mmCIF file of C-alpha atoms and ligand atoms in Angstrom:
data_model
loop_
_atom_site.group_PDB
_atom_site.id
_atom_site.type_symbol
_atom_site.label_atom_id
_atom_site.label_comp_id
_atom_site.label_asym_id
_atom_site.label_seq_id
_atom_site.Cartn_x
_atom_site.Cartn_y
_atom_site.Cartn_z
ATOM 1 C CA MET A 46 131.761 89.201 69.379
ATOM 2 C CA GLN A 47 131.501 92.422 71.407
ATOM 3 C CA ARG A 48 134.060 95.207 71.198
ATOM 4 C CA GLU A 49 134.520 97.766 73.994
ATOM 5 C CA ARG A 50 136.937 100.642 74.305
ATOM 6 C CA VAL A 51 138.091 100.792 77.924
ATOM 7 C CA ALA A 52 140.657 103.582 77.508
ATOM 8 C CA ASP A 53 141.834 105.734 74.579
ATOM 9 C CA ASP A 54 144.326 103.060 73.541
ATOM 10 C CA ILE A 55 142.765 99.870 74.864
ATOM 11 C CA TYR A 56 140.105 97.680 73.281
ATOM 12 C CA VAL A 57 138.543 94.533 74.708
ATOM 13 C CA PHE A 58 136.815 91.839 72.647
ATOM 14 C CA THR A 59 134.403 89.352 74.215
ATOM 15 C CA SER A 60 133.415 86.133 72.465
ATOM 16 C CA ASP A 61 129.818 85.256 71.643
ATOM 17 C CA LEU A 62 130.882 81.728 70.732
ATOM 18 C CA TYR A 63 132.786 80.452 73.751
ATOM 19 C CA VAL A 64 131.949 81.243 77.444
ATOM 20 C CA GLN A 65 132.536 85.008 77.190
ATOM 21 C CA VAL A 66 136.295 84.605 76.759
ATOM 22 C CA THR A 67 138.093 87.948 76.285
ATOM 23 C CA ALA A 68 141.046 89.293 74.297
ATOM 24 C CA GLY A 69 142.612 92.762 74.404
ATOM 25 C CA VAL A 70 144.418 95.143 72.101
ATOM 26 C CA VAL A 71 146.770 97.847 73.368
ATOM 27 C CA VAL A 72 147.609 100.528 70.829
ATOM 28 C CA THR A 73 151.034 102.147 71.109
ATOM 29 C CA SER A 74 152.942 104.649 68.964
ATOM 30 C CA GLU A 75 155.059 101.702 67.706
ATOM 31 C CA GLY A 76 152.327 99.186 66.885
ATOM 32 C CA ALA A 77 149.765 97.044 68.650
ATOM 33 C CA VAL A 78 150.005 94.411 71.366
ATOM 34 C CA VAL A 79 147.371 91.671 71.466
ATOM 35 C CA ILE A 80 146.684 90.156 74.871
ATOM 36 C CA ASP A 81 145.224 86.674 74.364
ATOM 37 C CA THR A 82 143.184 85.574 71.359
ATOM 38 C CA LEU A 83 139.685 84.141 71.107
ATOM 39 C CA ALA A 84 138.812 80.465 70.865
ATOM 40 C CA TYR A 85 137.612 80.273 67.250
ATOM 41 C CA PRO A 86 139.560 81.498 64.178
ATOM 42 C CA GLU A 87 136.544 83.454 62.940
ATOM 43 C CA GLU A 88 136.568 85.803 65.944
ATOM 44 C CA THR A 89 140.349 86.179 66.155
ATOM 45 C CA ARG A 90 140.384 87.102 62.435
ATOM 46 C CA LEU A 91 137.878 89.887 63.134
ATOM 47 C CA ILE A 92 140.214 91.295 65.791
ATOM 48 C CA LYS A 93 143.104 91.155 63.332
ATOM 49 C CA ARG A 94 141.060 92.903 60.655
ATOM 50 C CA PHE A 95 140.030 95.611 63.139
ATOM 51 C CA ILE A 96 143.670 96.300 64.058
ATOM 52 C CA GLU A 97 144.922 96.333 60.468
ATOM 53 C CA SER A 98 142.033 98.054 58.672
ATOM 54 C CA ARG A 99 140.460 100.302 61.289
ATOM 55 C CA LEU A 100 143.455 101.151 63.465
ATOM 56 C CA ARG A 101 145.932 100.833 60.541
ATOM 57 C CA MET A 102 148.474 99.185 62.795
ATOM 58 C CA SER A 103 150.525 96.058 62.728
ATOM 59 C CA VAL A 104 150.674 93.652 65.646
ATOM 60 C CA ARG A 105 154.137 93.586 67.184
ATOM 61 C CA TYR A 106 153.512 91.259 70.121
ATOM 62 C CA VAL A 107 150.976 88.691 71.268
ATOM 63 C CA VAL A 108 150.874 87.979 75.005
ATOM 64 C CA ASN A 109 149.694 84.489 76.053
ATOM 65 C CA THR A 110 148.391 84.819 79.625
ATOM 66 C CA HIS A 111 148.372 81.011 80.053
ATOM 67 C CA PHE A 112 148.299 77.888 77.923
ATOM 68 C CA HIS A 113 144.541 77.187 77.845
ATOM 69 C CA ALA A 114 143.256 76.694 74.307
ATOM 70 C CA ASP A 115 140.428 79.242 74.548
ATOM 71 C CA HIS A 116 143.068 81.988 75.046
ATOM 72 C CA THR A 117 145.904 80.799 72.794
ATOM 73 C CA MET A 118 144.506 79.098 69.694
ATOM 74 C CA GLY A 119 144.448 82.340 67.697
ATOM 75 C CA THR A 120 148.133 83.185 68.212
ATOM 76 C CA CYS A 121 149.075 81.581 64.880
ATOM 77 C CA PHE A 122 147.024 84.162 62.929
ATOM 78 C CA PHE A 123 149.356 87.005 63.940
ATOM 79 C CA GLU A 124 152.234 85.960 61.708
ATOM 80 C CA GLY A 125 155.314 88.095 62.278
ATOM 81 C CA ALA A 126 154.428 89.065 65.839
ATOM 82 C CA ARG A 127 156.681 87.977 68.696
ATOM 83 C CA VAL A 128 154.877 85.888 71.310
ATOM 84 C CA ILE A 129 155.395 86.494 75.036
ATOM 85 C CA GLY A 130 154.447 84.208 77.924
ATOM 86 C CA HIS A 131 155.669 82.534 81.073
ATOM 87 C CA ALA A 132 158.291 79.805 80.559
ATOM 88 C CA LEU A 133 155.774 77.279 81.904
ATOM 89 C CA CYS A 134 153.244 78.433 79.298
ATOM 90 C CA ARG A 135 155.628 77.406 76.539
ATOM 91 C CA ASP A 136 156.200 74.001 78.216
ATOM 92 C CA LEU A 137 152.493 73.388 78.804
ATOM 93 C CA LEU A 138 151.552 74.420 75.271
ATOM 94 C CA GLU A 139 154.109 71.959 73.919
ATOM 95 C CA LYS A 140 152.937 69.135 76.157
ATOM 96 C CA ARG A 141 149.210 69.692 76.540
ATOM 97 C CA GLY A 142 148.344 72.323 73.929
ATOM 98 C CA ARG A 143 149.467 70.104 71.076
ATOM 99 C CA GLU A 144 147.167 67.315 72.237
ATOM 100 C CA SER A 145 144.172 69.539 72.853
ATOM 101 C CA LEU A 146 144.605 71.139 69.428
ATOM 102 C CA GLU A 147 144.536 67.727 67.735
ATOM 103 C CA GLN A 148 141.427 66.921 69.753
ATOM 104 C CA ALA A 149 139.789 70.223 68.770
ATOM 105 C CA LYS A 150 140.532 69.577 65.099
ATOM 106 C CA THR A 151 138.619 66.290 65.182
ATOM 107 C CA ASN A 152 135.651 67.886 66.964
ATOM 108 C CA ALA A 153 135.419 71.197 65.080
ATOM 109 C CA PRO A 154 136.327 71.484 61.398
ATOM 110 C CA GLU A 155 136.972 75.252 61.684
ATOM 111 C CA MET A 156 139.933 74.493 63.968
ATOM 112 C CA ARG A 157 141.816 72.721 61.153
ATOM 113 C CA GLU A 158 143.497 75.972 60.071
ATOM 114 C CA VAL A 159 145.007 76.472 63.534
ATOM 115 C CA THR A 160 148.673 75.681 64.065
ATOM 116 C CA LEU A 161 150.432 75.619 67.409
ATOM 117 C CA ALA A 162 152.372 78.851 68.052
ATOM 118 C CA LEU A 163 154.685 78.887 71.075
ATOM 119 C CA PRO A 164 155.909 81.924 73.022
ATOM 120 C CA ASP A 165 159.404 82.842 71.784
ATOM 121 C CA ILE A 166 160.047 85.370 74.575
ATOM 122 C CA VAL A 167 159.557 83.812 78.005
ATOM 123 C CA PHE A 168 160.172 84.823 81.597
ATOM 124 C CA GLU A 169 160.263 82.934 84.891
ATOM 125 C CA GLY A 170 159.274 84.402 88.257
ATOM 126 C CA GLY A 171 159.502 88.117 88.968
ATOM 127 C CA VAL A 172 158.254 90.825 86.652
ATOM 128 C CA MET A 173 158.808 91.478 82.967
ATOM 129 C CA ASN A 174 158.413 94.953 81.477
ATOM 130 C CA LEU A 175 157.687 95.450 77.809
ATOM 131 C CA HIS A 176 158.374 98.993 76.605
ATOM 132 C CA LEU A 177 156.795 99.707 73.251
ATOM 133 C CA GLY A 178 156.424 103.275 71.981
ATOM 134 C CA ASN A 179 154.509 105.287 74.567
ATOM 135 C CA LYS A 180 153.312 102.298 76.624
ATOM 136 C CA THR A 181 154.743 100.063 79.315
ATOM 137 C CA LEU A 182 153.237 96.641 79.829
ATOM 138 C CA GLN A 183 154.150 94.974 83.071
ATOM 139 C CA LEU A 184 153.703 91.203 83.271
ATOM 140 C CA TRP A 185 153.941 89.087 86.402
ATOM 141 C CA SER A 186 153.238 85.566 87.490
ATOM 142 C CA THR A 187 149.913 84.806 89.261
ATOM 143 C CA PRO A 188 149.726 81.001 89.573
ATOM 144 C CA GLY A 189 146.528 79.372 90.811
ATOM 145 C CA HIS A 190 144.166 79.055 87.854
ATOM 146 C CA SER A 191 147.107 77.321 86.164
ATOM 147 C CA PRO A 192 150.809 77.225 87.078
ATOM 148 C CA ASP A 193 151.776 79.444 84.119
ATOM 149 C CA SER A 194 149.121 82.156 84.628
ATOM 150 C CA ILE A 195 150.278 85.757 84.358
ATOM 151 C CA VAL A 196 148.564 89.143 84.410
ATOM 152 C CA CYS A 197 149.415 92.158 82.291
ATOM 153 C CA LEU A 198 149.170 95.761 83.494
ATOM 154 C CA VAL A 199 149.159 98.657 81.048
ATOM 155 C CA LYS A 200 150.909 101.063 83.400
ATOM 156 C CA GLU A 201 149.989 104.375 81.776
ATOM 157 C CA ASP A 202 146.258 103.506 81.864
ATOM 158 C CA ARG A 203 146.263 101.382 85.043
ATOM 159 C CA THR A 204 144.265 98.792 83.155
ATOM 160 C CA LEU A 205 144.926 95.242 84.293
ATOM 161 C CA PHE A 206 144.402 92.243 82.039
ATOM 162 C CA ALA A 207 143.850 89.703 84.810
ATOM 163 C CA ALA A 208 143.163 86.749 82.486
ATOM 164 C CA ASP A 209 141.668 83.771 84.331
ATOM 165 C CA THR A 210 143.057 84.890 87.694
ATOM 166 C CA LEU A 211 139.831 86.903 87.737
ATOM 167 C CA MET A 212 136.808 85.336 86.141
ATOM 168 C CA PRO A 213 133.186 85.180 87.318
ATOM 169 C CA ILE A 214 133.981 82.066 89.395
ATOM 170 C CA PRO A 215 137.546 81.160 90.446
ATOM 171 C CA TYR A 216 138.584 77.919 88.721
ATOM 172 C CA PHE A 217 141.720 76.075 89.854
ATOM 173 C CA VAL A 218 141.360 72.545 88.467
ATOM 174 C CA ASP A 219 144.528 72.863 86.347
ATOM 175 C CA GLY A 220 146.283 74.862 89.053
ATOM 176 C CA ASN A 221 146.497 75.066 92.822
ATOM 177 C CA TYR A 222 144.068 76.336 95.453
ATOM 178 C CA ASP A 223 146.635 77.877 97.839
ATOM 179 C CA ASP A 224 148.497 79.604 95.005
ATOM 180 C CA PHE A 225 145.193 81.052 93.793
ATOM 181 C CA VAL A 226 144.422 82.562 97.219
ATOM 182 C CA GLU A 227 147.896 84.093 97.353
ATOM 183 C CA SER A 228 147.700 85.496 93.818
ATOM 184 C CA LEU A 229 144.297 87.076 94.535
ATOM 185 C CA ASN A 230 145.585 88.656 97.736
ATOM 186 C CA ARG A 231 148.474 90.155 95.802
ATOM 187 C CA LEU A 232 146.063 91.846 93.386
ATOM 188 C CA ARG A 233 144.463 93.834 96.224
ATOM 189 C CA ASN A 234 144.969 97.574 96.747
ATOM 190 C CA HIS A 235 146.605 98.454 93.441
ATOM 191 C CA ASN A 236 144.191 101.191 92.471
ATOM 192 C CA PHE A 237 143.449 99.721 89.027
ATOM 193 C CA GLU A 238 141.296 101.850 86.749
ATOM 194 C CA ASN A 239 139.779 98.824 84.934
ATOM 195 C CA VAL A 240 140.256 95.105 85.248
ATOM 196 C CA VAL A 241 139.653 92.882 82.236
ATOM 197 C CA GLN A 242 138.685 89.368 83.327
ATOM 198 C CA GLY A 243 139.630 86.328 81.235
ATOM 199 C CA HIS A 244 135.910 85.637 80.849
ATOM 200 C CA GLY A 245 132.942 87.929 81.419
ATOM 201 C CA GLU A 246 132.437 91.594 82.132
ATOM 202 C CA ILE A 247 135.048 94.279 82.661
ATOM 203 C CA ILE A 248 135.371 95.339 86.294
ATOM 204 C CA LEU A 249 135.417 99.074 86.916
ATOM 205 C CA ARG A 250 137.540 100.896 89.462
ATOM 206 C CA GLY A 251 134.991 101.060 92.277
ATOM 207 C CA GLU A 252 134.196 97.332 92.027
ATOM 208 C CA VAL A 253 137.646 95.770 91.935
ATOM 209 C CA GLU A 254 138.271 95.293 95.669
ATOM 210 C CA GLU A 255 134.783 93.915 96.222
ATOM 211 C CA LYS A 256 135.206 91.444 93.349
ATOM 212 C CA ILE A 257 138.517 90.127 94.728
ATOM 213 C CA ALA A 258 136.997 89.850 98.224
ATOM 214 C CA GLU A 259 134.036 87.889 96.798
ATOM 215 C CA ASP A 260 136.333 85.452 95.009
ATOM 216 C CA LEU A 261 138.386 84.902 98.177
ATOM 217 C CA ASP A 262 135.157 84.395 100.104
ATOM 218 C CA TYR A 263 134.034 81.740 97.583
ATOM 219 C CA LEU A 264 137.361 79.930 97.940
ATOM 220 C CA LEU A 265 137.196 79.986 101.760
ATOM 221 C CA LYS A 266 133.573 78.785 101.874
ATOM 222 C CA LEU A 267 134.381 76.073 99.351
ATOM 223 C CA ARG A 268 137.290 74.785 101.438
ATOM 224 C CA ALA A 269 135.233 74.761 104.646
ATOM 225 C CA ALA A 270 132.430 72.878 102.870
ATOM 226 C CA VAL A 271 134.841 70.343 101.338
ATOM 227 C CA ASP A 272 136.567 69.721 104.675
ATOM 228 C CA ALA A 273 133.197 69.215 106.396
ATOM 229 C CA ALA A 274 132.069 66.837 103.623
ATOM 230 C CA LEU A 275 135.243 64.771 103.940
ATOM 231 C CA LEU A 276 134.386 64.126 107.635
ATOM 232 C CA ASP A 277 130.867 63.006 106.742
ATOM 233 C CA PRO A 278 130.100 59.260 106.989
ATOM 234 C CA SER A 279 129.293 59.332 103.258
ATOM 235 C CA PRO A 280 131.796 61.855 101.921
ATOM 236 C CA ASP A 281 130.988 61.396 98.226
ATOM 237 C CA ALA A 282 127.310 62.223 98.732
ATOM 238 C CA ALA A 283 128.260 65.147 100.980
ATOM 239 C CA LEU A 284 130.668 66.510 98.332
ATOM 240 C CA GLU A 285 127.992 66.120 95.667
ATOM 241 C CA ALA A 286 125.646 68.199 97.834
ATOM 242 C CA ILE A 287 127.958 71.251 98.041
ATOM 243 C CA ASP A 288 125.991 73.830 96.154
ATOM 244 C CA ILE A 289 127.540 76.772 94.301
ATOM 245 C CA GLU A 290 125.155 79.244 95.965
ATOM 246 C CA GLN A 291 126.062 77.991 99.428
ATOM 247 C CA CYS A 292 129.618 79.143 98.534
ATOM 248 C CA GLY A 293 128.361 82.584 97.546
ATOM 249 C CA LYS A 294 128.316 82.432 93.728
ATOM 250 C CA SER A 295 125.309 82.555 91.436
ATOM 251 C CA ARG A 296 124.569 79.576 89.191
ATOM 252 C CA ILE A 297 123.740 81.799 86.220
ATOM 253 C CA LEU A 298 127.302 83.131 85.843
ATOM 254 C CA LEU A 299 129.117 82.457 82.541
ATOM 255 C CA ASN A 300 125.861 81.773 80.708
ATOM 256 C CA GLY A 301 125.082 78.978 83.154
ATOM 257 C CA ALA A 302 128.483 77.235 82.900
ATOM 258 C CA ALA A 303 129.397 78.194 86.501
ATOM 259 C CA PRO A 304 127.839 75.176 88.319
ATOM 260 C CA GLN A 305 129.880 72.808 86.163
ATOM 261 C CA LEU A 306 133.129 74.664 86.992
ATOM 262 C CA HIS A 307 132.119 74.682 90.669
ATOM 263 C CA ARG A 308 131.537 70.908 90.596
ATOM 264 C CA ARG A 309 135.033 70.334 89.166
ATOM 265 C CA ASN A 310 136.509 72.675 91.817
ATOM 266 C CA VAL A 311 134.818 70.582 94.550
ATOM 267 C CA LEU A 312 136.307 67.338 93.209
ATOM 268 C CA ALA A 313 139.788 68.811 92.639
ATOM 269 C CA LEU A 314 139.919 70.347 96.116
ATOM 270 C CA ALA A 315 138.569 67.163 97.736
ATOM 271 C CA SER A 316 141.302 65.081 96.148
ATOM 272 C CA ALA A 317 143.972 67.616 97.193
ATOM 273 C CA ARG A 318 142.645 67.683 100.790
ATOM 274 C CA ARG A 319 142.435 63.865 100.947
ATOM 275 C CA GLU A 320 146.006 63.375 99.800
ATOM 276 C CA PRO A 321 147.816 64.090 103.117
ATOM 277 C CA ALA A 322 145.609 61.511 104.868
ATOM 278 C CA GLN A 323 146.578 58.870 102.327
ATOM 279 C CA LEU A 324 150.322 59.275 102.883
HETATM 280 ZN ZN1 ZN B 567 142.063 79.337 81.571
#
């Protein structure tokens, strides 16, 4: 696990074990806020130890940016902290998180110590502000990657935790393509100092607008390619042939996991674009 300090009071942890997933810690004069956890207990425990032993702080809140297991399975290790998320995150964790945790426990013995922890403070639509000591965390809904996705801005530092709304390749299989485009457009021109992606490297101030433009460009190229493939006499073969690099993203992103995510995007978008014709 890598640890980086992105501002005086903000640390980011990046997993070595699971596709560069990230978690954050915001230090305030009244305790710490953890933004997402890492996929395996071993790494989340190291974050907890860092906060308690090195920073000598207790964790007051854990923010769940969305229900996906790689971001939420460590919540249970911060006993005593209140958990914040979108109302849909709580619903999805109850419905789908429970199942995927049981699945994970059969596949990986180290997951047996994980219990499902649900957000106990939830919001729907709009913006939620969390004032803690000298910091203000502003949370708002950014559906697209998943319906419950939110981002979290540390206002004083202008650091945005974008979660999976910004990752090396946009991924909307559990969410919605059009919502994703809208959420990305809404992240433009905010003058962020740093943006922490849900997976992969931190984006610095001068690179943020370019990164959002690249992701929108990928989504547009992908849709044009899918629509063209659906008009082809053999649409399945044409869909299969849509290459990630033709849509402007490198295949080596996310330690080589990007082409697989791209392939699932192609299939999800194709089935969404076919639907109206089938009505
Ligand atoms: Zn996710």
